Short mmCIF file of C-alpha atoms and ligand atoms in Angstrom, two decimals:
data_model
loop_
_atom_site.label_atom_id
_atom_site.label_comp_id
_atom_site.label_asym_id
_atom_site.label_seq_id
_atom_site.Cartn_x
_atom_site.Cartn_y
_atom_site.Cartn_z
CA MET A 27 0.02 0.08 -0.19
CA LYS A 28 2.38 2.51 -0.94
CA ALA A 29 2.92 5.00 -3.84
CA LYS A 30 5.24 7.97 -5.52
CA ALA A 31 3.91 10.49 -7.58
CA ILE A 32 5.04 14.12 -8.83
CA ALA A 33 3.53 17.09 -9.42
CA HIS A 34 4.20 20.64 -10.73
CA PRO A 35 3.70 23.94 -9.43
CA ASN A 36 0.71 25.85 -11.20
CA ILE A 37 0.40 29.92 -11.58
CA ALA A 38 -2.76 31.71 -12.46
CA LEU A 39 -2.87 33.72 -16.08
CA VAL A 40 -6.82 34.46 -14.20
CA LYS A 41 -6.17 34.17 -10.53
CA TYR A 42 -8.63 32.30 -7.79
CA TRP A 43 -9.10 34.79 -4.78
CA GLY A 44 -12.38 34.10 -2.91
CA LYS A 45 -14.76 30.80 -1.69
CA ARG A 46 -18.02 29.52 -2.32
CA ASP A 47 -17.43 27.73 0.64
CA GLN A 48 -15.11 26.94 3.41
CA LYS A 49 -16.07 24.05 4.36
CA LEU A 50 -15.08 22.21 1.10
CA ASN A 51 -12.98 24.73 0.05
CA LEU A 52 -14.88 26.20 -2.99
CA PRO A 53 -14.35 28.57 -5.68
CA ALA A 54 -16.04 31.64 -5.35
CA VAL A 55 -14.21 32.45 -8.80
CA GLY A 56 -12.84 30.02 -11.64
CA SER A 57 -9.27 30.75 -12.50
CA ILE A 58 -6.65 29.44 -15.57
CA SER A 59 -3.39 29.12 -14.65
CA ILE A 60 -0.13 27.18 -16.81
CA THR A 61 1.76 24.71 -15.24
CA LEU A 62 5.48 24.42 -14.84
CA LYS A 63 7.95 21.81 -15.72
CA GLU A 64 11.18 22.63 -13.97
CA MET A 65 10.15 23.54 -10.49
CA TYR A 66 8.36 20.10 -8.81
CA THR A 67 6.71 18.03 -5.95
CA ILE A 68 7.42 14.61 -5.45
CA THR A 69 5.41 12.44 -2.73
CA SER A 70 5.89 9.01 -1.23
CA VAL A 71 2.69 8.05 0.83
CA GLU A 72 2.73 4.67 2.67
CA PHE A 73 -0.48 2.85 4.56
CA LEU A 74 0.59 0.55 8.17
CA GLU A 75 -1.26 -0.71 9.81
CA LYS A 76 1.52 -1.13 12.40
CA LEU A 77 1.84 2.75 12.27
CA LYS A 78 -0.25 4.60 15.84
CA GLN A 79 0.12 8.04 13.60
CA ASP A 80 0.60 9.99 10.57
CA VAL A 81 4.21 11.05 9.96
CA LEU A 82 4.87 13.56 7.76
CA ILE A 83 7.84 14.24 6.20
CA LEU A 84 8.76 17.89 4.35
CA ASN A 85 11.87 18.79 3.26
CA GLY A 86 14.48 16.14 5.05
CA LYS A 87 12.65 16.77 8.00
CA GLU A 88 9.65 15.81 10.37
CA ALA A 89 6.49 18.48 9.60
CA ASN A 90 5.35 20.78 12.29
CA GLN A 91 2.02 19.68 14.15
CA LYS A 92 -0.36 22.68 11.91
CA GLN A 93 1.65 20.82 8.97
CA LEU A 94 1.01 17.35 9.85
CA ASN A 95 -2.65 17.87 10.72
CA ARG A 96 -3.86 19.36 7.52
CA VAL A 97 -2.21 16.36 5.55
CA SER A 98 -3.70 14.57 8.28
CA SER A 99 -7.09 15.34 7.54
CA PHE A 100 -6.58 15.44 3.42
CA LEU A 101 -5.80 11.69 4.28
CA ASP A 102 -8.80 11.27 6.34
CA ILE A 103 -11.09 11.66 3.15
CA ILE A 104 -8.91 9.46 1.62
CA ARG A 105 -9.00 6.82 4.50
CA ASN A 106 -13.05 7.08 4.96
CA GLU A 107 -13.09 6.45 0.55
CA ALA A 108 -11.03 3.03 1.10
CA GLY A 109 -12.74 2.01 3.98
CA PHE A 110 -9.71 1.21 5.72
CA ASP A 111 -8.03 3.67 8.66
CA TYR A 112 -4.30 2.91 8.58
CA LYS A 113 -2.74 5.52 9.18
CA ALA A 114 0.31 6.60 6.31
CA LYS A 115 3.87 7.64 6.32
CA THR A 116 4.66 10.94 3.48
CA ILE A 117 7.68 12.11 2.54
CA SER A 118 7.26 15.34 0.17
CA GLU A 119 10.13 16.82 -1.14
CA ASN A 120 10.02 20.18 -3.20
CA ASN A 121 13.19 21.86 -5.77
CA PHE A 122 12.16 25.33 -5.17
CA PRO A 123 11.48 27.24 -1.80
CA THR A 124 8.68 25.89 0.38
CA GLY A 125 5.98 28.33 1.04
CA ALA A 126 7.91 31.36 -0.63
CA GLY A 127 4.94 31.62 -2.87
CA LEU A 128 5.74 29.85 -5.31
CA ALA A 129 2.72 28.07 -5.26
CA SER A 130 3.89 24.94 -3.68
CA SER A 131 -0.15 23.92 -1.77
CA ALA A 132 -0.58 23.20 -5.65
CA SER A 133 2.23 20.75 -6.74
CA ALA A 134 2.33 19.15 -2.47
CA PHE A 135 -1.30 18.48 -2.93
CA ALA A 136 -1.68 17.66 -6.48
CA SER A 137 1.02 14.70 -5.53
CA LEU A 138 -0.40 14.04 -2.23
CA ALA A 139 -3.80 13.57 -4.06
CA LEU A 140 -2.51 11.25 -6.79
CA ALA A 141 0.23 8.95 -4.28
CA GLY A 142 -2.93 9.06 -2.15
CA THR A 143 -4.89 7.48 -3.68
CA GLU A 144 -2.95 4.45 -5.69
CA ALA A 145 -1.36 3.55 -2.07
CA ALA A 146 -5.17 3.32 -0.64
CA GLN A 147 -5.89 1.75 -4.34
CA LEU A 148 -8.62 3.51 -5.10
CA SER A 149 -9.10 4.33 -9.22
CA TYR A 150 -9.67 7.69 -9.30
CA THR A 151 -9.43 9.71 -13.11
CA LYS A 152 -7.91 12.43 -13.40
CA THR A 153 -11.63 14.63 -13.16
CA GLU A 154 -12.48 13.07 -9.32
CA LEU A 155 -8.19 13.70 -8.61
CA SER A 156 -8.87 17.34 -8.75
CA GLU A 157 -11.65 17.41 -6.63
CA LEU A 158 -10.31 15.76 -4.55
CA ALA A 159 -7.08 18.29 -4.40
CA ARG A 160 -9.20 20.79 -3.90
CA ARG A 161 -10.01 19.41 -0.57
CA GLY A 162 -6.33 20.39 0.41
CA SER A 163 -5.70 23.46 -1.89
CA GLY A 164 -7.48 25.24 -3.77
CA SER A 165 -5.15 25.89 -6.44
CA ALA A 166 -4.13 22.27 -6.72
CA PRO A 167 -6.88 20.99 -8.81
CA ARG A 168 -5.00 22.44 -11.71
CA SER A 169 -1.82 20.99 -10.76
CA ILE A 170 -3.57 17.22 -11.74
CA PHE A 171 -3.01 18.24 -15.87
CA GLY A 172 -0.64 19.79 -17.55
CA GLY A 173 -0.35 22.93 -20.42
CA PHE A 174 -3.29 25.10 -19.80
CA VAL A 175 -5.94 24.41 -17.69
CA GLU A 176 -9.52 25.86 -16.06
CA MET A 177 -10.22 25.82 -12.21
CA LYS A 178 -14.64 25.50 -12.55
CA THR A 179 -16.55 27.23 -9.08
CA GLY A 180 -19.31 24.73 -10.23
CA GLU A 181 -22.48 25.27 -8.62
CA LEU A 182 -23.32 22.11 -6.67
CA SER A 183 -23.30 22.63 -3.24
CA ASN A 184 -21.06 19.10 -2.17
CA GLY A 185 -18.30 20.32 -5.01
CA SER A 186 -18.93 17.86 -7.30
CA ASP A 187 -18.79 19.78 -10.46
CA ALA A 188 -15.81 21.96 -9.43
CA VAL A 189 -13.14 20.24 -10.32
CA ALA A 190 -10.39 21.84 -13.05
CA ILE A 191 -10.04 20.73 -17.11
CA GLN A 192 -7.48 21.07 -19.19
CA LEU A 193 -7.58 23.48 -22.12
CA ALA A 194 -4.31 22.65 -24.14
CA ASP A 195 -1.26 20.33 -22.83
CA GLU A 196 1.88 21.87 -23.08
CA HIS A 197 3.21 21.65 -26.33
CA HIS A 198 0.20 23.59 -27.50
CA TRP A 199 2.15 26.44 -27.29
CA ASP A 200 5.68 27.34 -26.27
CA ILE A 201 5.86 30.21 -22.88
CA LYS A 202 8.55 30.88 -20.98
CA ILE A 203 8.11 31.96 -16.86
CA MET A 204 11.01 33.37 -14.82
CA VAL A 205 10.29 33.27 -11.58
CA ILE A 206 11.44 36.29 -9.95
CA ILE A 207 12.91 35.41 -6.14
CA THR A 208 12.85 38.67 -4.28
CA SER A 209 12.59 37.64 -0.99
CA GLU A 210 13.40 34.06 0.29
CA ASN A 211 12.02 34.30 4.23
CA TYR A 212 8.67 36.40 4.79
CA LYS A 213 5.53 36.57 6.57
CA THR A 214 2.32 37.04 4.72
CA VAL A 215 -1.07 36.13 5.20
CA SER A 216 -1.47 33.08 4.07
CA SER A 217 -4.25 32.54 0.62
CA THR A 218 -7.00 31.80 2.79
CA ASN A 219 -6.77 34.08 5.57
CA GLY A 220 -6.95 36.68 2.70
CA MET A 221 -9.55 35.65 0.78
CA THR A 222 -11.67 35.10 3.82
CA LEU A 223 -10.83 39.19 4.85
CA THR A 224 -11.62 40.02 1.84
CA ALA A 225 -14.74 38.91 1.13
CA LYS A 226 -16.12 40.29 4.66
CA THR A 227 -14.48 43.14 4.46
CA SER A 228 -13.98 44.82 0.78
CA PRO A 229 -16.20 46.92 -0.80
CA PHE A 230 -15.05 45.80 -4.81
CA TYR A 231 -15.07 42.05 -3.59
CA GLU A 232 -18.30 41.82 -5.50
CA GLN A 233 -17.23 43.38 -8.61
CA TRP A 234 -14.75 41.23 -8.49
CA VAL A 235 -16.29 37.78 -8.50
CA ILE A 236 -18.73 39.31 -11.89
CA SER A 237 -16.79 40.58 -13.71
CA SER A 238 -14.08 37.54 -13.62
CA GLN A 239 -15.93 35.92 -16.01
CA ASN A 240 -15.36 38.35 -18.76
CA ASP A 241 -11.54 37.38 -17.83
CA LEU A 242 -12.16 34.00 -18.09
CA ASN A 243 -13.42 33.49 -21.67
CA ALA A 244 -11.07 36.38 -22.67
CA MET A 245 -8.29 34.50 -21.42
CA ARG A 246 -9.73 31.27 -22.92
CA ASP A 247 -9.56 32.91 -26.10
CA ALA A 248 -6.18 34.14 -25.92
CA ILE A 249 -5.20 30.30 -25.39
CA LEU A 250 -6.72 29.07 -27.72
CA ASN A 251 -5.34 31.54 -30.62
CA ARG A 252 -2.31 31.27 -28.94
CA ASN A 253 -2.07 35.57 -28.98
CA PHE A 254 0.08 36.27 -26.75
CA SER A 255 -0.21 39.89 -26.03
CA LYS A 256 -3.85 39.31 -25.60
CA LEU A 257 -2.50 36.31 -22.69
CA GLY A 258 -0.37 39.29 -20.96
CA GLU A 259 -2.72 42.20 -21.13
CA LEU A 260 -5.51 39.99 -20.21
CA ALA A 261 -2.69 38.29 -17.22
CA GLU A 262 -1.55 41.59 -15.20
CA PHE A 263 -5.45 42.80 -15.43
CA SER A 264 -6.16 40.13 -13.09
CA CYS A 265 -3.11 40.32 -11.78
CA LEU A 266 -3.63 43.76 -10.07
CA LYS A 267 -7.33 43.31 -9.73
CA MET A 268 -6.56 40.89 -7.39
CA HIS A 269 -4.45 42.76 -5.37
CA ALA A 270 -6.31 45.62 -5.78
CA VAL A 271 -9.36 43.61 -3.74
CA ALA A 272 -6.98 42.58 -1.45
CA LEU A 273 -5.67 46.21 -0.68
CA SER A 274 -8.91 47.17 -0.46
CA ALA A 275 -10.02 45.02 2.70
CA ASN A 276 -9.74 46.11 5.83
CA PRO A 277 -7.41 45.70 7.43
CA GLY A 278 -5.81 45.24 3.44
CA ILE A 279 -3.11 42.92 2.45
CA ILE A 280 -0.46 44.51 1.23
CA TYR A 281 1.43 41.38 -0.68
CA TRP A 282 3.97 43.95 -2.38
CA ASN A 283 7.95 44.57 -1.28
CA PRO A 284 10.08 47.29 -2.85
CA ILE A 285 11.73 44.90 -5.41
CA THR A 286 8.42 43.33 -6.65
CA ILE A 287 7.34 47.43 -8.06
CA LYS A 288 11.00 47.77 -9.47
CA CYS A 289 10.28 44.22 -11.37
CA ILE A 290 6.28 45.79 -12.52
CA GLU A 291 8.40 48.86 -13.38
CA LEU A 292 10.91 47.37 -16.04
CA ILE A 293 8.84 44.98 -17.43
CA ARG A 294 6.89 47.43 -18.40
CA LYS A 295 9.58 49.68 -19.76
CA MET A 296 10.90 46.92 -21.82
CA ARG A 297 7.68 46.45 -22.96
CA GLN A 298 7.49 50.32 -23.76
CA GLU A 299 10.54 49.37 -26.60
CA GLY A 300 9.38 46.32 -28.31
CA ILE A 301 9.37 43.54 -25.81
CA PRO A 302 6.40 42.08 -25.30
CA VAL A 303 7.11 40.42 -21.16
CA TYR A 304 4.19 40.08 -19.05
CA PHE A 305 3.86 39.54 -15.58
CA THR A 306 1.95 38.09 -12.72
CA ILE A 307 2.16 38.13 -8.55
CA ASP A 308 0.47 35.85 -5.95
CA ALA A 309 -0.56 36.02 -2.35
CA GLY A 310 3.20 36.99 -1.90
CA PRO A 311 6.26 39.33 -3.04
CA GLN A 312 7.47 37.55 -5.59
CA VAL A 313 7.28 38.65 -9.61
CA LYS A 314 6.66 35.79 -12.19
CA ALA A 315 7.58 37.07 -16.08
CA ILE A 316 5.89 36.13 -18.89
CA CYS A 317 7.56 35.33 -22.66
CA LEU A 318 7.82 33.72 -26.31
CA PRO A 319 11.23 31.90 -25.86
CA GLN A 320 13.27 33.91 -28.37
CA TYR A 321 13.00 36.92 -25.67
CA LEU A 322 14.04 34.84 -22.68
CA GLU A 323 17.56 35.85 -22.10
CA SER A 324 17.42 39.23 -22.89
CA ILE A 325 14.64 39.46 -20.56
CA LYS A 326 15.96 37.89 -18.28
CA LEU A 327 19.76 40.22 -18.45
CA GLU A 328 17.58 42.98 -17.25
CA LEU A 329 16.11 41.93 -14.70
CA SER A 330 19.62 40.23 -12.94
CA LYS A 331 20.42 43.79 -13.42
CA ILE A 332 17.81 45.13 -10.51
CA ASP A 333 19.64 45.20 -7.16
CA GLY A 334 18.03 42.59 -4.28
CA ILE A 335 16.93 39.55 -6.38
CA ASN A 336 17.79 35.99 -5.41
CA LYS A 337 16.76 34.39 -7.36
CA ILE A 338 15.34 33.79 -10.64
CA ILE A 339 13.84 30.56 -11.88
CA THR A 340 12.93 29.85 -15.72
CA THR A 341 10.52 27.81 -16.90
CA SER A 342 8.48 26.06 -19.76
CA LEU A 343 4.65 24.67 -19.59
CA GLY A 344 4.57 20.93 -17.62
CA SER A 345 3.03 18.38 -17.78
CA GLY A 346 0.29 16.82 -14.85
CA ALA A 347 0.43 14.45 -11.44
CA ILE A 348 1.93 11.17 -12.91
CA ILE A 349 2.81 8.16 -11.02
CA MET A 350 5.83 7.14 -10.35
CA GLU A 351 7.65 4.15 -10.52
CA GLU A 352 9.35 3.28 -7.06
O1 PMV B 6 -4.58 27.42 -3.22
P1 PMV B 6 -4.28 28.80 -2.22
O2 PMV B 6 -5.87 28.65 -1.22
O3 PMV B 6 -3.22 28.86 -1.60
O4 PMV B 6 -5.40 29.66 -3.56
C1 PMV B 6 -4.03 30.06 -4.67
C2 PMV B 6 -4.53 31.85 -4.86
C3 PMV B 6 -3.53 32.90 -4.90
O5 PMV B 6 -2.28 32.26 -6.01
C4 PMV B 6 -2.77 34.13 -4.44
C5 PMV B 6 -4.24 32.86 -6.47
C6 PMV B 6 -3.89 31.47 -7.28
O6 PMV B 6 -5.47 31.21 -9.05
O7 PMV B 6 -3.35 30.38 -7.66
#
C-alpha cells in the first residue's frame, strides 16, 4: 500500500481569490493557470497497519503539527473512501523554496492526492483527482493537469463539479516563465485568511467576482488562438485586480515589497521598448515574468540587473501529476 507521485506547481493567469464554501474549499471564481515544468514536488505515501499516528517528512525534516494536521485531514478523506483507517507515512520534497509564494501547496496536494489514492488502491479519474486535490488547496486541482488549465467554480453544494479541466496541453504553445524570487523569508497573510478577509470587508469584492467571468472567456480565447499580447494584458489585469481587491480589505493586505515594484516597472519599461513581456504576482512578493522563447535571454539579463533579486528560476510549461515507479 505504497505509491509515489510527482506534480508541478502552477501559476494563475486569471486569478482565484475568494471561496463560496470554506469547508469544502469551493472557489467563488474560476481561474486559468499554466503548469510549470522545471519546478516539482515528489510525494510518497505508505499506509501501514502497525503505525499509530500519521508521520509527515517535509523536505527531509519532520513536519510541524499544523502541517501534519493538514495532511492528516486530507488523508482522512482518502481513508474514508477506501474504507480503512491505517495511518500513513508521507514523505514530500520540493525542488524549490517552500512557502515562498511559489504555489508549493498546489504541487504538494496534487502529488499527495495521486500518491494517496494509488497507495489506497482507489482508481480515480483525473477529474476526480482534481476534486480531491481541491480539498487540500484551491489551486491544487490545476496541478493535476499539464499545460493550460481551467478551474471551474461549479454550482453544486457538494462540490462535485468544482473541478479542473485541461484547455490545451503543454505542447500547444511554447511559453517561458521567469520566477523572480525577491525574498525567501517573509511572513505574509495566508491565501485562505486573505480571501476570507477580502470577502468580508472589501467594498469591491462583489465586482471582483462578477467581472471574473469576462476575464475567463477572454483568456480562453487568447490561449486557443495563441494571442500572446492578449494573454499578457489579461494576466496583468487579473493580477492587479486581485491585489487591488486584497488592498481594499480592512485592514488592507499588501503582498509586495519594494523589489516587487521595481520588477513591475522594469517589465513595463521593456514593453514600451518593444519587448513583449508581462508579469503576474500571487499572494507574496515574488514576480513571475511571462514571455516567448526568443526574448527569454535578453529579458533575464535586464531583470538580473535589479538590485536585491535573490534568484530567477526559468521554466517552460509542464505536464500533469503522474505516478513514479519505486
Ligand atoms: O491554493 P491557495 O489556497 O493557496 O490559493 C492560491 C491563490 C493565488 O495563488 C493567489 C491565486 C491563484 O489562482 O493561484
